[in-house]
């Protein structure tokens, strides 16, 4: 799609309005010479669950990595709790309270469940206690001495989410937590995300499974070719299902 024909959202984004905990404006990113994000705009209010939907290659993962400072070259604005983070390094971004759970989960095979769990440093006050986290994730309770990779895919995903809750982060970015996971575990992850929302975490969720997303999110942004091209409240999603399916190619 060329610049001139790019789909435009009908609703303008109120970047940096006072209720926004987090906003991205005009975010561009490059892998080497390859220009991948072309001006991504969206915002997330405190306590919201917001999804980024979009086809393979739309730029969802790159958006999360860019927010976390993990892309060499980026431009635009990433604002969190009143601070501009576009020039900040990943460790500073983490200390601000932003946590990233990558699609590949990052469970270390040579470490036990407990060692994986305790690996990320505490970056801020207010993190959940180990007992509270195990209460949220009963599947991994008591598995502490197992090798991380002895867990099922779903259990590894839960461990990957569990370990960022200790750190004190209050803004969680989860990249496709349901990918390759059995339906019963997907439901558990959905319930866990709802409970984290009740505990006042703000969650930015990348998903291709929009049925899962529709069950837990407040709002949805659709990405295509390195831009946000549309947005829906969760209530609007059903009446726009044909449009959403066309966007996602499903
Ligand atoms: N390390 C990289 N080097 C070069 N190009 C990359 C790299 N990672 C991703 N890309 C390209 O950037 C674009 C956006 O990729 P990204 O991974 O952000 O998409 P995505 O929306 O997360 O897709 P998926 O749904 O498949 O996970 C794609 O064209 C992809 O090929
Ligand atoms: Mg991705």
mmCIF file of C-alpha atoms and ligand atoms in Angstrom:
data_model
loop_
_atom_site.group_PDB
_atom_site.id
_atom_site.type_symbol
_atom_site.label_atom_id
_atom_site.label_comp_id
_atom_site.label_asym_id
_atom_site.label_seq_id
_atom_site.Cartn_x
_atom_site.Cartn_y
_atom_site.Cartn_z
ATOM 1 C CA UNK A 1 0.000 0.000 0.000
ATOM 2 C CA UNK A 2 1.426 3.377 -0.915
ATOM 3 C CA UNK A 3 1.464 6.425 1.317
ATOM 4 C CA UNK A 4 -1.462 7.979 -0.537
ATOM 5 C CA UNK A 5 -3.761 4.982 -0.263
ATOM 6 C CA UNK A 6 -2.943 4.040 3.323
ATOM 7 C CA UNK A 7 -6.063 3.513 5.387
ATOM 8 C CA UNK A 8 -6.669 6.250 7.891
ATOM 9 C CA UNK A 9 -8.443 6.002 11.173
ATOM 10 C CA UNK A 10 -11.595 8.009 11.563
ATOM 11 C CA UNK A 11 -10.964 8.733 15.252
ATOM 12 C CA UNK A 12 -8.007 10.991 15.968
ATOM 13 C CA UNK A 13 -5.714 9.940 18.788
ATOM 14 C CA UNK A 14 -5.586 12.341 21.716
ATOM 15 C CA UNK A 15 -1.880 11.856 22.323
ATOM 16 C CA UNK A 16 -0.745 12.711 25.857
ATOM 17 C CA UNK A 17 -4.151 13.556 27.272
ATOM 18 C CA UNK A 18 -4.061 13.491 31.056
ATOM 19 C CA UNK A 19 -5.738 10.091 31.554
ATOM 20 C CA UNK A 20 -3.215 8.357 29.297
ATOM 21 C CA UNK A 21 -0.622 6.398 31.186
ATOM 22 C CA UNK A 22 1.113 5.586 27.952
ATOM 23 C CA UNK A 23 1.201 6.912 24.404
ATOM 24 C CA UNK A 24 3.128 6.327 21.238
ATOM 25 C CA UNK A 25 3.226 9.046 18.597
ATOM 26 C CA UNK A 26 4.717 8.979 15.113
ATOM 27 C CA UNK A 27 6.862 5.997 16.061
ATOM 28 C CA UNK A 28 9.219 4.903 13.293
ATOM 29 C CA UNK A 29 11.728 2.063 13.467
ATOM 30 C CA UNK A 30 14.355 0.478 11.276
ATOM 31 C CA UNK A 31 16.163 -2.865 11.107
ATOM 32 C CA UNK A 32 19.391 -1.769 9.447
ATOM 33 C CA UNK A 33 18.285 -0.070 6.234
ATOM 34 C CA UNK A 34 14.830 -1.618 6.384
ATOM 35 C CA UNK A 35 12.220 0.944 7.469
ATOM 36 C CA UNK A 36 9.557 -1.114 9.279
ATOM 37 C CA UNK A 37 7.431 1.262 11.390
ATOM 38 C CA UNK A 38 6.123 4.311 9.544
ATOM 39 C CA UNK A 39 4.506 6.430 12.252
ATOM 40 C CA UNK A 40 2.636 4.336 14.819
ATOM 41 C CA UNK A 41 0.120 6.219 16.983
ATOM 42 C CA UNK A 42 -1.919 4.884 19.886
ATOM 43 C CA UNK A 43 -2.495 5.380 23.566
ATOM 44 C CA UNK A 44 -3.278 3.223 26.581
ATOM 45 C CA UNK A 45 -5.053 4.535 29.641
ATOM 46 C CA UNK A 46 -4.173 3.412 33.127
ATOM 47 C CA UNK A 47 -5.751 0.051 33.941
ATOM 48 C CA UNK A 48 -6.798 -0.693 30.364
ATOM 49 C CA UNK A 49 -6.202 -3.887 28.418
ATOM 50 C CA UNK A 50 -5.501 -2.841 24.829
ATOM 51 C CA UNK A 51 -4.605 -5.086 21.924
ATOM 52 C CA UNK A 52 -2.550 -4.605 18.812
ATOM 53 C CA UNK A 53 -4.082 -6.791 16.123
ATOM 54 C CA UNK A 54 -2.723 -7.276 12.625
ATOM 55 C CA UNK A 55 -1.498 -9.711 10.034
ATOM 56 C CA UNK A 56 1.913 -11.375 10.076
ATOM 57 C CA UNK A 57 4.573 -8.774 9.453
ATOM 58 C CA UNK A 58 2.323 -5.798 10.293
ATOM 59 C CA UNK A 59 4.862 -4.492 12.819
ATOM 60 C CA UNK A 60 3.298 -5.539 16.135
ATOM 61 C CA UNK A 61 6.401 -7.136 17.650
ATOM 62 C CA UNK A 62 8.595 -4.344 16.317
ATOM 63 C CA UNK A 63 6.315 -1.836 18.063
ATOM 64 C CA UNK A 64 6.770 -3.604 21.418
ATOM 65 C CA UNK A 65 10.539 -3.897 20.907
ATOM 66 C CA UNK A 66 10.756 -0.232 19.944
ATOM 67 C CA UNK A 67 8.843 0.781 23.076
ATOM 68 C CA UNK A 68 11.295 -1.289 25.147
ATOM 69 C CA UNK A 69 14.276 0.359 23.441
ATOM 70 C CA UNK A 70 15.393 -2.895 21.843
ATOM 71 C CA UNK A 71 15.529 -1.576 18.253
ATOM 72 C CA UNK A 72 18.716 0.194 17.237
ATOM 73 C CA UNK A 73 17.120 3.029 15.310
ATOM 74 C CA UNK A 74 13.797 4.559 16.198
ATOM 75 C CA UNK A 75 12.187 7.971 16.039
ATOM 76 C CA UNK A 76 9.007 9.601 17.285
ATOM 77 C CA UNK A 77 7.605 9.644 20.790
ATOM 78 C CA UNK A 78 7.050 7.061 23.526
ATOM 79 C CA UNK A 79 5.552 8.684 26.608
ATOM 80 C CA UNK A 80 4.999 6.897 29.904
ATOM 81 C CA UNK A 81 3.659 8.538 33.061
ATOM 82 C CA UNK A 82 4.712 11.944 31.824
ATOM 83 C CA UNK A 83 8.267 11.024 30.702
ATOM 84 C CA UNK A 84 9.550 10.876 27.136
ATOM 85 C CA UNK A 85 11.373 7.560 26.607
ATOM 86 C CA UNK A 86 12.288 7.606 22.912
ATOM 87 C CA UNK A 87 15.963 8.221 23.711
ATOM 88 C CA UNK A 88 16.063 6.020 26.840
ATOM 89 C CA UNK A 89 17.983 2.749 27.096
ATOM 90 C CA UNK A 90 16.173 -0.529 27.871
ATOM 91 C CA UNK A 91 17.327 -0.636 31.503
ATOM 92 C CA UNK A 92 15.924 2.851 32.166
ATOM 93 C CA UNK A 93 12.672 1.897 30.414
ATOM 94 C CA UNK A 94 12.409 -1.221 32.601
ATOM 95 C CA UNK A 95 13.050 0.824 35.753
ATOM 96 C CA UNK A 96 10.202 3.144 34.787
ATOM 97 C CA UNK A 97 7.890 0.123 35.201
ATOM 98 C CA UNK A 98 7.469 -1.203 31.659
ATOM 99 C CA UNK A 99 7.898 -4.962 31.209
ATOM 100 C CA UNK A 100 8.028 -6.972 28.011
ATOM 101 C CA UNK A 101 7.179 -10.635 27.637
ATOM 102 C CA UNK A 102 8.472 -11.668 24.191
ATOM 103 C CA UNK A 103 6.740 -14.093 21.901
ATOM 104 C CA UNK A 104 9.560 -16.624 22.317
ATOM 105 C CA UNK A 105 9.059 -16.355 26.102
ATOM 106 C CA UNK A 106 12.745 -16.427 26.957
ATOM 107 C CA UNK A 107 12.692 -19.313 29.410
ATOM 108 C CA UNK A 108 16.281 -20.477 29.995
ATOM 109 C CA UNK A 109 16.647 -24.225 29.494
ATOM 110 C CA UNK A 110 19.668 -24.507 31.776
ATOM 111 C CA UNK A 111 17.820 -22.878 34.700
ATOM 112 C CA UNK A 112 15.142 -24.282 36.977
ATOM 113 C CA UNK A 113 11.660 -22.806 37.204
ATOM 114 C CA UNK A 114 12.643 -20.977 40.410
ATOM 115 C CA UNK A 115 15.836 -19.623 38.848
ATOM 116 C CA UNK A 116 13.935 -18.429 35.780
ATOM 117 C CA UNK A 117 11.320 -16.920 38.038
ATOM 118 C CA UNK A 118 13.810 -15.020 40.186
ATOM 119 C CA UNK A 119 15.970 -13.872 37.270
ATOM 120 C CA UNK A 120 14.540 -10.428 36.424
ATOM 121 C CA UNK A 121 15.653 -7.830 38.949
ATOM 122 C CA UNK A 122 13.213 -5.883 41.089
ATOM 123 C CA UNK A 123 13.122 -2.507 39.351
ATOM 124 C CA UNK A 124 10.463 -0.690 41.365
ATOM 125 C CA UNK A 125 8.569 -0.978 44.617
ATOM 126 C CA UNK A 126 5.103 -2.471 44.462
ATOM 127 C CA UNK A 127 5.842 -5.791 42.738
ATOM 128 C CA UNK A 128 3.710 -8.790 43.636
ATOM 129 C CA UNK A 129 4.958 -11.243 46.237
ATOM 130 C CA UNK A 130 5.993 -14.739 45.195
ATOM 131 C CA UNK A 131 2.991 -16.171 47.085
ATOM 132 C CA UNK A 132 0.563 -13.842 45.316
ATOM 133 C CA UNK A 133 2.047 -14.720 41.956
ATOM 134 C CA UNK A 134 1.817 -18.464 42.600
ATOM 135 C CA UNK A 135 -1.779 -17.928 43.632
ATOM 136 C CA UNK A 136 -2.395 -16.473 40.150
ATOM 137 C CA UNK A 137 -0.515 -19.314 38.446
ATOM 138 C CA UNK A 138 -1.307 -22.543 40.303
ATOM 139 C CA UNK A 139 0.045 -24.595 37.355
ATOM 140 C CA UNK A 140 3.608 -23.603 38.109
ATOM 141 C CA UNK A 141 3.354 -23.691 41.893
ATOM 142 C CA UNK A 142 5.473 -26.517 43.242
ATOM 143 C CA UNK A 143 7.414 -26.893 39.993
ATOM 144 C CA UNK A 144 10.308 -24.756 41.199
ATOM 145 C CA UNK A 145 13.020 -27.403 40.938
ATOM 146 C CA UNK A 146 12.040 -28.542 37.399
ATOM 147 C CA UNK A 147 14.067 -27.413 34.417
ATOM 148 C CA UNK A 148 12.328 -24.471 32.746
ATOM 149 C CA UNK A 149 11.954 -26.329 29.492
ATOM 150 C CA UNK A 150 10.321 -29.349 31.178
ATOM 151 C CA UNK A 151 7.208 -27.193 31.479
ATOM 152 C CA UNK A 152 4.573 -27.364 28.736
ATOM 153 C CA UNK A 153 4.316 -24.459 26.308
ATOM 154 C CA UNK A 154 1.389 -23.040 28.266
ATOM 155 C CA UNK A 155 3.218 -23.400 31.583
ATOM 156 C CA UNK A 156 6.284 -21.708 30.098
ATOM 157 C CA UNK A 157 4.067 -18.835 28.970
ATOM 158 C CA UNK A 158 2.666 -18.538 32.486
ATOM 159 C CA UNK A 159 6.186 -18.572 33.952
ATOM 160 C CA UNK A 160 7.226 -15.863 31.483
ATOM 161 C CA UNK A 161 4.328 -13.658 32.632
ATOM 162 C CA UNK A 162 4.758 -14.610 36.301
ATOM 163 C CA UNK A 163 8.373 -13.527 36.470
ATOM 164 C CA UNK A 164 7.694 -9.991 35.252
ATOM 165 C CA UNK A 165 5.121 -9.460 38.013
ATOM 166 C CA UNK A 166 7.787 -9.561 40.734
ATOM 167 C CA UNK A 167 9.714 -6.703 39.191
ATOM 168 C CA UNK A 168 7.339 -3.914 40.146
ATOM 169 C CA UNK A 169 6.404 -3.128 36.542
ATOM 170 C CA UNK A 170 2.847 -1.839 36.189
ATOM 171 C CA UNK A 171 2.705 -1.670 32.381
ATOM 172 C CA UNK A 172 2.932 -5.123 30.816
ATOM 173 C CA UNK A 173 3.498 -5.827 27.136
ATOM 174 C CA UNK A 174 2.660 -9.408 26.164
ATOM 175 C CA UNK A 175 3.478 -10.640 22.657
ATOM 176 C CA UNK A 176 1.074 -13.369 21.499
ATOM 177 C CA UNK A 177 0.729 -15.186 24.830
ATOM 178 C CA UNK A 178 -1.749 -17.655 23.302
ATOM 179 C CA UNK A 179 0.358 -18.732 20.348
ATOM 180 C CA UNK A 180 0.657 -22.499 20.051
ATOM 181 C CA UNK A 181 -1.153 -23.086 23.352
ATOM 182 C CA UNK A 182 -4.001 -25.505 24.102
ATOM 183 C CA UNK A 183 -7.493 -23.941 24.393
ATOM 184 C CA UNK A 184 -7.871 -24.775 28.087
ATOM 185 C CA UNK A 185 -4.607 -22.968 28.881
ATOM 186 C CA UNK A 186 -5.638 -20.036 26.666
ATOM 187 C CA UNK A 187 -8.715 -19.662 28.878
ATOM 188 C CA UNK A 188 -6.526 -19.681 31.983
ATOM 189 C CA UNK A 189 -4.251 -17.015 30.519
ATOM 190 C CA UNK A 190 -7.339 -14.955 29.692
ATOM 191 C CA UNK A 191 -8.576 -15.203 33.282
ATOM 192 C CA UNK A 192 -5.119 -14.292 34.563
ATOM 193 C CA UNK A 193 -5.039 -11.173 32.383
ATOM 194 C CA UNK A 194 -8.468 -10.202 33.730
ATOM 195 C CA UNK A 195 -7.225 -10.612 37.286
ATOM 196 C CA UNK A 196 -4.149 -8.508 36.536
ATOM 197 C CA UNK A 197 -6.463 -5.821 35.176
ATOM 198 C CA UNK A 198 -8.444 -5.975 38.433
ATOM 199 C CA UNK A 199 -5.144 -5.465 40.245
ATOM 200 C CA UNK A 200 -4.686 -2.263 38.223
ATOM 201 C CA UNK A 201 -1.990 -3.408 35.828
ATOM 202 C CA UNK A 202 -2.103 -1.786 32.392
ATOM 203 C CA UNK A 203 -1.687 -4.328 29.616
ATOM 204 C CA UNK A 204 -0.708 -3.974 25.970
ATOM 205 C CA UNK A 205 -1.375 -7.275 24.284
ATOM 206 C CA UNK A 206 -0.286 -8.347 20.809
ATOM 207 C CA UNK A 207 -2.719 -10.939 19.485
ATOM 208 C CA UNK A 208 -3.711 -12.648 16.271
ATOM 209 C CA UNK A 209 -6.471 -14.568 18.031
ATOM 210 C CA UNK A 210 -9.106 -11.841 18.076
ATOM 211 C CA UNK A 211 -11.702 -14.078 19.728
ATOM 212 C CA UNK A 212 -9.370 -14.324 22.718
ATOM 213 C CA UNK A 213 -8.668 -10.598 22.501
ATOM 214 C CA UNK A 214 -12.390 -9.764 22.367
ATOM 215 C CA UNK A 215 -12.957 -11.674 25.602
ATOM 216 C CA UNK A 216 -10.543 -9.607 27.670
ATOM 217 C CA UNK A 217 -9.681 -6.261 26.057
ATOM 218 C CA UNK A 218 -11.198 -2.811 26.434
ATOM 219 C CA UNK A 219 -9.990 -1.552 23.067
ATOM 220 C CA UNK A 220 -8.247 -2.770 19.952
ATOM 221 C CA UNK A 221 -5.883 -1.190 17.460
ATOM 222 C CA UNK A 222 -5.330 -2.727 14.051
ATOM 223 C CA UNK A 223 -1.865 -2.463 12.522
ATOM 224 C CA UNK A 224 -0.888 -2.886 8.895
ATOM 225 C CA UNK A 225 2.407 -2.169 7.156
ATOM 226 C CA UNK A 226 3.971 -0.407 10.099
ATOM 227 C CA UNK A 227 1.039 1.843 11.031
ATOM 228 C CA UNK A 228 -2.097 1.760 13.132
ATOM 229 C CA UNK A 229 -4.895 1.816 10.553
ATOM 230 C CA UNK A 230 -8.011 1.498 12.711
ATOM 231 C CA UNK A 231 -9.252 1.249 16.280
ATOM 232 C CA UNK A 232 -12.331 -0.193 17.947
ATOM 233 C CA UNK A 233 -13.712 -0.282 21.424
ATOM 234 C CA UNK A 234 -14.437 -3.853 22.459
ATOM 235 C CA UNK A 235 -18.166 -3.101 22.184
ATOM 236 C CA UNK A 236 -17.703 -2.027 18.554
ATOM 237 C CA UNK A 237 -15.753 -5.129 17.633
ATOM 238 C CA UNK A 238 -18.728 -7.399 17.014
ATOM 239 C CA UNK A 239 -20.545 -5.097 14.624
ATOM 240 C CA UNK A 240 -17.280 -4.532 12.759
ATOM 241 C CA UNK A 241 -16.348 -8.200 12.592
ATOM 242 C CA UNK A 242 -16.362 -8.363 8.778
ATOM 243 C CA UNK A 243 -13.990 -5.406 8.610
ATOM 244 C CA UNK A 244 -11.711 -6.850 11.289
ATOM 245 C CA UNK A 245 -11.593 -10.230 9.544
ATOM 246 C CA UNK A 246 -10.706 -8.499 6.271
ATOM 247 C CA UNK A 247 -7.900 -6.590 8.030
ATOM 248 C CA UNK A 248 -6.542 -9.790 9.525
ATOM 249 C CA UNK A 249 -7.088 -11.907 6.412
ATOM 250 C CA UNK A 250 -9.027 -14.588 8.313
HETATM 251 N N1 LIG B 1 15.281 -8.675 12.866
HETATM 252 C C1 LIG B 1 14.706 -8.223 11.738
HETATM 253 N N2 LIG B 1 15.453 -7.778 10.703
HETATM 254 C C2 LIG B 1 14.868 -7.312 9.575
HETATM 255 N N3 LIG B 1 13.548 -7.244 9.371
HETATM 256 C C3 LIG B 1 12.761 -7.677 10.365
HETATM 257 C C4 LIG B 1 13.291 -8.192 11.598
HETATM 258 N N4 LIG B 1 12.254 -8.549 12.405
HETATM 259 C C5 LIG B 1 11.128 -8.276 11.700
HETATM 260 N N5 LIG B 1 11.433 -7.752 10.485
HETATM 261 C C6 LIG B 1 10.466 -7.299 9.469
HETATM 262 O O1 LIG B 1 9.722 -6.236 10.024
HETATM 263 C C7 LIG B 1 8.359 -6.310 9.648
HETATM 264 C C8 LIG B 1 7.491 -6.295 10.892
HETATM 265 O O2 LIG B 1 7.768 -7.487 11.623
HETATM 266 P P1 LIG B 1 7.125 -7.780 13.050
HETATM 267 O O3 LIG B 1 7.846 -8.956 13.601
HETATM 268 O O4 LIG B 1 7.117 -6.543 13.847
HETATM 269 O O5 LIG B 1 5.649 -8.149 12.635
HETATM 270 P P2 LIG B 1 4.463 -8.760 13.506
HETATM 271 O O6 LIG B 1 3.274 -7.894 13.266
HETATM 272 O O7 LIG B 1 4.899 -8.980 14.901
HETATM 273 O O8 LIG B 1 4.219 -10.152 12.766
HETATM 274 P P3 LIG B 1 3.835 -11.611 13.360
HETATM 275 O O9 LIG B 1 2.336 -11.583 13.498
HETATM 276 O O10 LIG B 1 4.254 -12.547 12.273
HETATM 277 O O11 LIG B 1 4.541 -11.824 14.647
HETATM 278 C C9 LIG B 1 8.220 -7.565 8.784
HETATM 279 O O12 LIG B 1 8.279 -7.170 7.443
HETATM 280 C C10 LIG B 1 9.431 -8.386 9.163
HETATM 281 O O13 LIG B 1 9.834 -9.164 8.082
HETATM 282 MG MG1 LIG B 2 5.177 -10.655 16.074
#
